[in-house]
mmCIF file of C-alpha atoms in Angstrom:
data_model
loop_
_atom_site.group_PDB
_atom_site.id
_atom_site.type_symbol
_atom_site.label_atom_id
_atom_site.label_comp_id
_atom_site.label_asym_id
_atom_site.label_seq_id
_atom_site.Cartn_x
_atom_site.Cartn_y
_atom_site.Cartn_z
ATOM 1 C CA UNK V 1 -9.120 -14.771 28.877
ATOM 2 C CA UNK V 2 -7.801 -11.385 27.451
ATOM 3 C CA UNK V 3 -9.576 -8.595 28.131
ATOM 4 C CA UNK V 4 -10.265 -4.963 25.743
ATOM 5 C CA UNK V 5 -9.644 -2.059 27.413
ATOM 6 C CA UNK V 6 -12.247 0.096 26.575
ATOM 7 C CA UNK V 7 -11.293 4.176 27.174
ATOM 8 C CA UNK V 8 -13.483 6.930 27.961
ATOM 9 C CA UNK V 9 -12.532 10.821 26.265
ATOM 10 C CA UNK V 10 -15.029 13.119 26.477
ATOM 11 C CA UNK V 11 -18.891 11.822 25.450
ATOM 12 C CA UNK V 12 -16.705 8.613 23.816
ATOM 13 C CA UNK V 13 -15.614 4.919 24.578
ATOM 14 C CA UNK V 14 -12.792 4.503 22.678
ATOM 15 C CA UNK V 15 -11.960 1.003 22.320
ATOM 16 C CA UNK V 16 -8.571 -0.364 20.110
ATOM 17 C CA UNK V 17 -8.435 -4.194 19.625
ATOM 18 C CA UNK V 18 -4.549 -5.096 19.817
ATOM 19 C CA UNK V 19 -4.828 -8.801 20.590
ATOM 20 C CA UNK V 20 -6.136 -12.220 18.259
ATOM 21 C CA UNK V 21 -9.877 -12.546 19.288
ATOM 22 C CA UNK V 22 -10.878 -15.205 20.883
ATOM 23 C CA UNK V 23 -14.762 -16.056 20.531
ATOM 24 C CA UNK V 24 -14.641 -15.560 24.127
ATOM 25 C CA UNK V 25 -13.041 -11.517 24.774
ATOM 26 C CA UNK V 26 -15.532 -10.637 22.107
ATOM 27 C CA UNK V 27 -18.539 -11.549 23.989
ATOM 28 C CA UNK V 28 -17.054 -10.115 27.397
ATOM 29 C CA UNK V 29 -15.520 -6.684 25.591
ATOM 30 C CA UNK V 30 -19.891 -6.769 24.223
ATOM 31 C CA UNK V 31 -20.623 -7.017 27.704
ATOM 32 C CA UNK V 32 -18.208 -4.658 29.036
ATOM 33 C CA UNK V 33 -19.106 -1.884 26.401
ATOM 34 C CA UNK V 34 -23.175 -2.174 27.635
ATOM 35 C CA UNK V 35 -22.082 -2.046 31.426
ATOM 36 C CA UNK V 36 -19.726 1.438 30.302
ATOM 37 C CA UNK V 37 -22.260 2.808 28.283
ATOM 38 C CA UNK V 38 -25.244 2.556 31.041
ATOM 39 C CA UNK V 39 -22.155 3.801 33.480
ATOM 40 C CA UNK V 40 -21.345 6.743 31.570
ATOM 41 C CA UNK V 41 -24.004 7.646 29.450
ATOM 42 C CA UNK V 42 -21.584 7.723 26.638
ATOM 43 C CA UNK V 43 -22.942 9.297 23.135
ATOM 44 C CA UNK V 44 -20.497 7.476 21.132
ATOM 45 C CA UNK V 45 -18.494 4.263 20.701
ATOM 46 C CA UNK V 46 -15.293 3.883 18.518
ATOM 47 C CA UNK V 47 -13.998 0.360 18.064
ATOM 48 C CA UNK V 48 -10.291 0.598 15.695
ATOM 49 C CA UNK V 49 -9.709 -2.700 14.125
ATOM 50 C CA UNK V 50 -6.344 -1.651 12.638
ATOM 51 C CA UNK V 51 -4.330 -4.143 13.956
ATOM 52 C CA UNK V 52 -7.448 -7.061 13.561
ATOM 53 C CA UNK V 53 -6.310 -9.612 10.866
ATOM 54 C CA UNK V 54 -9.397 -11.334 10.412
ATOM 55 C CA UNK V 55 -13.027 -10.879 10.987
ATOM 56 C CA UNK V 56 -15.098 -13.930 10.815
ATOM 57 C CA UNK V 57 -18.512 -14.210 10.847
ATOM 58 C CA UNK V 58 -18.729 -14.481 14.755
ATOM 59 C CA UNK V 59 -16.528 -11.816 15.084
ATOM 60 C CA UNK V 60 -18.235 -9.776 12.540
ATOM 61 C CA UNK V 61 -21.704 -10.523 14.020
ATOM 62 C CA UNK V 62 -20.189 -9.413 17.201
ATOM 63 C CA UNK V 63 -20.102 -6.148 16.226
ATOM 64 C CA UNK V 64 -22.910 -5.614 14.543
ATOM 65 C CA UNK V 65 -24.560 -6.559 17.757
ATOM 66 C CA UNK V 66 -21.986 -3.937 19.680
ATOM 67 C CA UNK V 67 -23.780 -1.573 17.005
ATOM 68 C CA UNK V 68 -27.094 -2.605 17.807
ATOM 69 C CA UNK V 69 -27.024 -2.995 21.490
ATOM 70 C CA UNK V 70 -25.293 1.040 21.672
ATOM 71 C CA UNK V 71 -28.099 1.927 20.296
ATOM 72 C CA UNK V 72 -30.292 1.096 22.834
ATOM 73 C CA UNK V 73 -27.778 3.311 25.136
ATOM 74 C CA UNK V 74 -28.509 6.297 22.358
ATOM 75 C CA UNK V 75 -25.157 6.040 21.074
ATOM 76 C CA UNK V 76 -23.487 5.418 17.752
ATOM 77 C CA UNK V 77 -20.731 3.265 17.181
ATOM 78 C CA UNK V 78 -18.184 3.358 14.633
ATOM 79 C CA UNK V 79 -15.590 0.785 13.212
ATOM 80 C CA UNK V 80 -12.787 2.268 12.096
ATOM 81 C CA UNK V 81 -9.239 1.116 10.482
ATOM 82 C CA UNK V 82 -10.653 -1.867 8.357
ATOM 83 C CA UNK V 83 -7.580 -3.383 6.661
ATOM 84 C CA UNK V 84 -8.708 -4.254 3.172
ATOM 85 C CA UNK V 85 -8.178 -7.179 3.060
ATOM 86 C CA UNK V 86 -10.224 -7.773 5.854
ATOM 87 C CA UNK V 87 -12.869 -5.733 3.697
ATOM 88 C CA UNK V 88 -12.748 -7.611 0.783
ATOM 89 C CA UNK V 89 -12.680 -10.939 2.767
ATOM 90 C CA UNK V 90 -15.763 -10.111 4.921
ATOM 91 C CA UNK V 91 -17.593 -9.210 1.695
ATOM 92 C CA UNK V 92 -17.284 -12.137 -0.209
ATOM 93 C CA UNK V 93 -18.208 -14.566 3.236
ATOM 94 C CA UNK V 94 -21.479 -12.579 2.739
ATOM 95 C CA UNK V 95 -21.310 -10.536 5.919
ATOM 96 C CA UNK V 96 -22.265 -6.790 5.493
ATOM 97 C CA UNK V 97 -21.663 -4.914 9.152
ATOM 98 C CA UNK V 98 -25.165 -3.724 8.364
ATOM 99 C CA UNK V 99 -26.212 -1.249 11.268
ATOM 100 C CA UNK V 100 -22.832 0.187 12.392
ATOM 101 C CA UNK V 101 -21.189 2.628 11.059
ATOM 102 C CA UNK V 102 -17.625 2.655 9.540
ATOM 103 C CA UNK V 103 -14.726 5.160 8.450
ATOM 104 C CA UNK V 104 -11.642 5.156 7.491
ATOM 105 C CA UNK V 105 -9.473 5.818 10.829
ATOM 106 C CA UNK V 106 -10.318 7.052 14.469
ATOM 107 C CA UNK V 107 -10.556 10.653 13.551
ATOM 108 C CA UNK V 108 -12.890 10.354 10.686
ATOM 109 C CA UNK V 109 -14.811 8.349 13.163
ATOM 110 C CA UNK V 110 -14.967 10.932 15.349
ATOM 111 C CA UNK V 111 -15.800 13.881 13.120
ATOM 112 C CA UNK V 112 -19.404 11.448 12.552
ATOM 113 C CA UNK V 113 -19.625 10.927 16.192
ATOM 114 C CA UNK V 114 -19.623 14.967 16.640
ATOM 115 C CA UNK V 115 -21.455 15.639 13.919
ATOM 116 C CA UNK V 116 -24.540 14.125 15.823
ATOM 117 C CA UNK V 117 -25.684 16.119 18.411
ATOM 118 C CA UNK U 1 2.950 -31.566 9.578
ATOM 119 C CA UNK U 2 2.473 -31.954 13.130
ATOM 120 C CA UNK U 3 -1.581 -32.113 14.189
ATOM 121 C CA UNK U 4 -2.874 -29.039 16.435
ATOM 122 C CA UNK U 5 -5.185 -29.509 19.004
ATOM 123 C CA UNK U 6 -8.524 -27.615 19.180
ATOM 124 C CA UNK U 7 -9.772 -27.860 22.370
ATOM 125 C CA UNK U 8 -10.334 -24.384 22.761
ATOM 126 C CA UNK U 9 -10.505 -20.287 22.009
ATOM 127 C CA UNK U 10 -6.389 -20.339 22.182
ATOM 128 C CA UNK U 11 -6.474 -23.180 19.987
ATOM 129 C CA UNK U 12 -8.387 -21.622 17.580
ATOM 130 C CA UNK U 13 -6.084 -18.730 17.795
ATOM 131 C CA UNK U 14 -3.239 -20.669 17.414
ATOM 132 C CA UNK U 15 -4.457 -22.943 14.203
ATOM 133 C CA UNK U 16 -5.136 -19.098 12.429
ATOM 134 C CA UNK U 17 -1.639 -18.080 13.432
ATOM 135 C CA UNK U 18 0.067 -20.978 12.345
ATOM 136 C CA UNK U 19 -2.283 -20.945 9.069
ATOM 137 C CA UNK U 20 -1.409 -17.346 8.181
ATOM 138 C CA UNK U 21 2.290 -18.016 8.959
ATOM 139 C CA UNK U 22 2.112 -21.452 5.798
ATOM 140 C CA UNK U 23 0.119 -19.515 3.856
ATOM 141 C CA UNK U 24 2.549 -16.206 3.833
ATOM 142 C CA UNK U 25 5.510 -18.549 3.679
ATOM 143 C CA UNK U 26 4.159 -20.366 0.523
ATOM 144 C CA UNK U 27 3.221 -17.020 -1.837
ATOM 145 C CA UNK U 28 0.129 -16.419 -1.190
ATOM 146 C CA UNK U 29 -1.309 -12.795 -1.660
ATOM 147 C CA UNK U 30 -2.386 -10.452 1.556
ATOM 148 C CA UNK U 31 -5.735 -11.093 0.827
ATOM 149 C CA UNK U 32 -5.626 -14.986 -0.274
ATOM 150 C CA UNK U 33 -3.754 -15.076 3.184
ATOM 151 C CA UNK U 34 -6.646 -13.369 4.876
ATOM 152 C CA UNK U 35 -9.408 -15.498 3.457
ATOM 153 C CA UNK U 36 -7.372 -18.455 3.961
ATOM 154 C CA UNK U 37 -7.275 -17.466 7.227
ATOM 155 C CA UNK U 38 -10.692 -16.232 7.980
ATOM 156 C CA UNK U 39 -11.787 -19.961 6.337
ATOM 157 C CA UNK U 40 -9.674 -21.686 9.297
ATOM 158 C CA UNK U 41 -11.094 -19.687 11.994
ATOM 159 C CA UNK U 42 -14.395 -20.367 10.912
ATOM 160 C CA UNK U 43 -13.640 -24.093 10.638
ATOM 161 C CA UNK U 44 -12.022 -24.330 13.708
ATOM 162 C CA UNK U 45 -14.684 -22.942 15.196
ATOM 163 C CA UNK U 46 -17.114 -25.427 13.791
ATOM 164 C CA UNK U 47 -14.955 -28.379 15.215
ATOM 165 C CA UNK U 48 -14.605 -26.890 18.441
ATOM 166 C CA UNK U 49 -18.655 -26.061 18.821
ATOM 167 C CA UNK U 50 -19.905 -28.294 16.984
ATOM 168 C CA UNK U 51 -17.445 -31.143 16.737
ATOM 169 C CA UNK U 52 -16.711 -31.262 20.970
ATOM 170 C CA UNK U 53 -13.467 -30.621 19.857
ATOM 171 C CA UNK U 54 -10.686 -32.391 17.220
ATOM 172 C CA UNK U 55 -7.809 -31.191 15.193
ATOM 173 C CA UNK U 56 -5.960 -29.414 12.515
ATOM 174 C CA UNK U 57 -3.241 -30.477 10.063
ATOM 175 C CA UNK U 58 -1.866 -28.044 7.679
ATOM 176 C CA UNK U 59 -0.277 -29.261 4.405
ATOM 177 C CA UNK U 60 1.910 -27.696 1.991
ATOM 178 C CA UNK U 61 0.848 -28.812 -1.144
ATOM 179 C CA UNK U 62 1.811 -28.357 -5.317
ATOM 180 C CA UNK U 63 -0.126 -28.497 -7.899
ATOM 181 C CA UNK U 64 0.206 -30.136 -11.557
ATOM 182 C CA UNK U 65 1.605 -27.280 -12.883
ATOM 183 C CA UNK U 66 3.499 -26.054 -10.187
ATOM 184 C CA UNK U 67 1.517 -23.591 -7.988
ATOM 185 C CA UNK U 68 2.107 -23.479 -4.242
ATOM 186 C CA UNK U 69 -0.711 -23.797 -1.732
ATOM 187 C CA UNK U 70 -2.294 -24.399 1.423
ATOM 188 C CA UNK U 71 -4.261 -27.391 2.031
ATOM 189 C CA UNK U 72 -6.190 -27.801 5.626
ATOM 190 C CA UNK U 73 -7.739 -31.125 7.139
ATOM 191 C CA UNK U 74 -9.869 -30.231 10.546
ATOM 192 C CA UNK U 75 -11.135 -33.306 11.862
ATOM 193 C CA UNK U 76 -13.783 -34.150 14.946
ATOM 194 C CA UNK U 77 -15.883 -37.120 16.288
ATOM 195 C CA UNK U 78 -18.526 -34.996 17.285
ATOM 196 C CA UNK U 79 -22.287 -35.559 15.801
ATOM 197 C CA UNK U 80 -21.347 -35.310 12.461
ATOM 198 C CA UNK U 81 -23.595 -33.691 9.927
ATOM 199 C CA UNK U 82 -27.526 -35.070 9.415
ATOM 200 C CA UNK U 83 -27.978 -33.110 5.826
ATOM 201 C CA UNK U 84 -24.640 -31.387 4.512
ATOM 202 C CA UNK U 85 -26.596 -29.580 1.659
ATOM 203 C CA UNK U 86 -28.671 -27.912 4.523
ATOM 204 C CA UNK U 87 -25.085 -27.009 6.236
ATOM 205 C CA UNK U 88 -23.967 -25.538 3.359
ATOM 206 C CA UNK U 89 -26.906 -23.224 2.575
ATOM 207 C CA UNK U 90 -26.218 -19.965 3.338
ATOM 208 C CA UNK U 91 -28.508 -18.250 6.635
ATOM 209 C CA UNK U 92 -29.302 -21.845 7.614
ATOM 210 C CA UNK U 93 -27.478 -22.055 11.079
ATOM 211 C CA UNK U 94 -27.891 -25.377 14.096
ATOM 212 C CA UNK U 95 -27.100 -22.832 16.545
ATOM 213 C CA UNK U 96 -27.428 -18.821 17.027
ATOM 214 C CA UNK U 97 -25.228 -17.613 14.163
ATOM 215 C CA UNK U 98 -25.850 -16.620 11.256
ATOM 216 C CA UNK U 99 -25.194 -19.469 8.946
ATOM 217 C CA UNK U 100 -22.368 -18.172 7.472
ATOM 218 C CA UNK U 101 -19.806 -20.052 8.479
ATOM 219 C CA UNK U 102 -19.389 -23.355 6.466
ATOM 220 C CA UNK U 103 -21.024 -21.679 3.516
ATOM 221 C CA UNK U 104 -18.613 -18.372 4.114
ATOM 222 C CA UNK U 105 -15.505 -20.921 4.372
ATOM 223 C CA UNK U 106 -16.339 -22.548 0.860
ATOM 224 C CA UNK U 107 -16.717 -19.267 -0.956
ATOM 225 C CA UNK U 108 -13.160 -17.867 0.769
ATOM 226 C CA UNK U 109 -10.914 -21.259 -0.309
ATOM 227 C CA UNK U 110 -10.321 -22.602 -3.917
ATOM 228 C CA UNK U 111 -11.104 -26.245 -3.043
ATOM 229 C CA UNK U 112 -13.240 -27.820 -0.217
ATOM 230 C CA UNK U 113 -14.538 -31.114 0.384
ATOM 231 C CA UNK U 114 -16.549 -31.884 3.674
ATOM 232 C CA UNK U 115 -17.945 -35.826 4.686
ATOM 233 C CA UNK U 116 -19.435 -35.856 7.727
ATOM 234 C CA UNK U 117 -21.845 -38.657 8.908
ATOM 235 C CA UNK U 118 -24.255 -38.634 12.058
ATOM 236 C CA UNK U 119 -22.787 -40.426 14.552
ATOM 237 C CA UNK U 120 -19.345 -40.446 13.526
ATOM 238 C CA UNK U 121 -18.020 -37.128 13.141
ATOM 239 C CA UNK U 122 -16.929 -34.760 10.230
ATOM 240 C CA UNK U 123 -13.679 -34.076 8.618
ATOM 241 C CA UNK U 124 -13.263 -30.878 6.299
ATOM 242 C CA UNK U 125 -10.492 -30.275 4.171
ATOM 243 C CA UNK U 126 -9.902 -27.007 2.137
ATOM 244 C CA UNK U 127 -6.926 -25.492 -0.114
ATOM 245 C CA UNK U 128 -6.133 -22.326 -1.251
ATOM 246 C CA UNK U 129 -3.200 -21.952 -4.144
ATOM 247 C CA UNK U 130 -1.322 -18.947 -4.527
ATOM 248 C CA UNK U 131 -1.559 -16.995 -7.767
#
């Protein structure tokens, strides 16, 4: 199984999905992001999906539960680089990412990530 | 064209690759390509998990007035399906998803037809045409 390297800068995991995911690396990068998190006592978590051609509803549900469980670690995550037609796709299978946070690229990511203090 | 295996996560992968590579070579949009896509994975999925496993033909198909497009058979012998209306409502899920999967897959494809009986497995086939 692949794994997602996940890459700390300053109070953030930084975490850029290159590969096809498999049902499998997106449990284990879940897994890996709560073991960092309680490791590091990171504030924030950006996951870039530029290069992610499809999100499915497991995948999807995946990270809304990334979103969910960072919480719990009092961070924020952020998805960031949505391809549209990944958008417009995940919209009309009915999934809405409710709970995490999304911008248009890493930096504007960031900028929300900073603005909470 | 030839059946893939789906035994596994890599076999999922690999049905979505070479699904995305039929449907780009046959003139279908970005985003047609992307739901066509997303559809297969989702599928695939449901034959590997719930099916114990099976396989995937793609087709290149035409229509009657002469539209290109992607047609997709996955096939298991797993349980099959007690009450297919049920498996098609959207939220109702067997396991700990969130339902959307079969009912997601019909809304992204243009045609879909699923017979599944308890006992003797389920086949699924979908197409998307290019526009």
């Amino acid at each position: 199984m692949e794994q997602v390297p996940i890459v700390k800068i300053g109070q953030t995991l930084f975490v850029s999905i290159q590969i096809d995911l498999q049902d499998d690396t997106v449990v284990r990068l879940q897994e890996d992001l709560a073991d960092e998190l309680s490791r590091t006592g990171a504030s924030g978590v950006i996951i870039d999906i530029t290069a992610v051609e499809i999100v499915d509803s497991f995948i999807g549900r995946m990270l809304t539960m990334i979103g969910s469980i960072s919480r719990l670690f009092d961070a924020e995550t952020v998805i960031v680089g949505m391809r549209p037609a990944v958008a417009i796709t995940l919209t009309e299978l009915g999934l809405s990412l409710s709970g995490v946070r999304t911008a248009l690229n890493a930096e504007k990511g960031l900028e929300i990530l900073n603005g909470k203090s | 064209m030839d059946e893939l295996p789906i035994q596994s996560g890599d076999d999922v992968v690999r049905v979505r690759q070479q699904v995305r590579t039929a449907a780009a070579e046959n003139g279908l949009s970005l985003v047609d390509q992307t739901k066509l896509v997303t559809a297969a994975s989702e599928l695939a999925r449901n034959t590997l998990v719930h099916g114990g496993g099976g396989r995937a033909r793609i087709e290149v198909v035409k229509s009657a007035n002469g539209r290109a497009g992607v047609k997709l058979h996955f096939a298991d012998e797993g349980p099959g399906i007690a009450d297919i209306g049920l498996a098609l409502t959207d939220g109702w899920t067997s396991g700990n998803g969130l339902g959307l999967g079969l009912s997601g897959a019909r809304r992204l494809v243009d045609e879909f037809e699923l017979d599944s009986k308890p006992g003797t497995g389920t086949t699924v086939m979908v197409v998307k045409w290019s526009r």
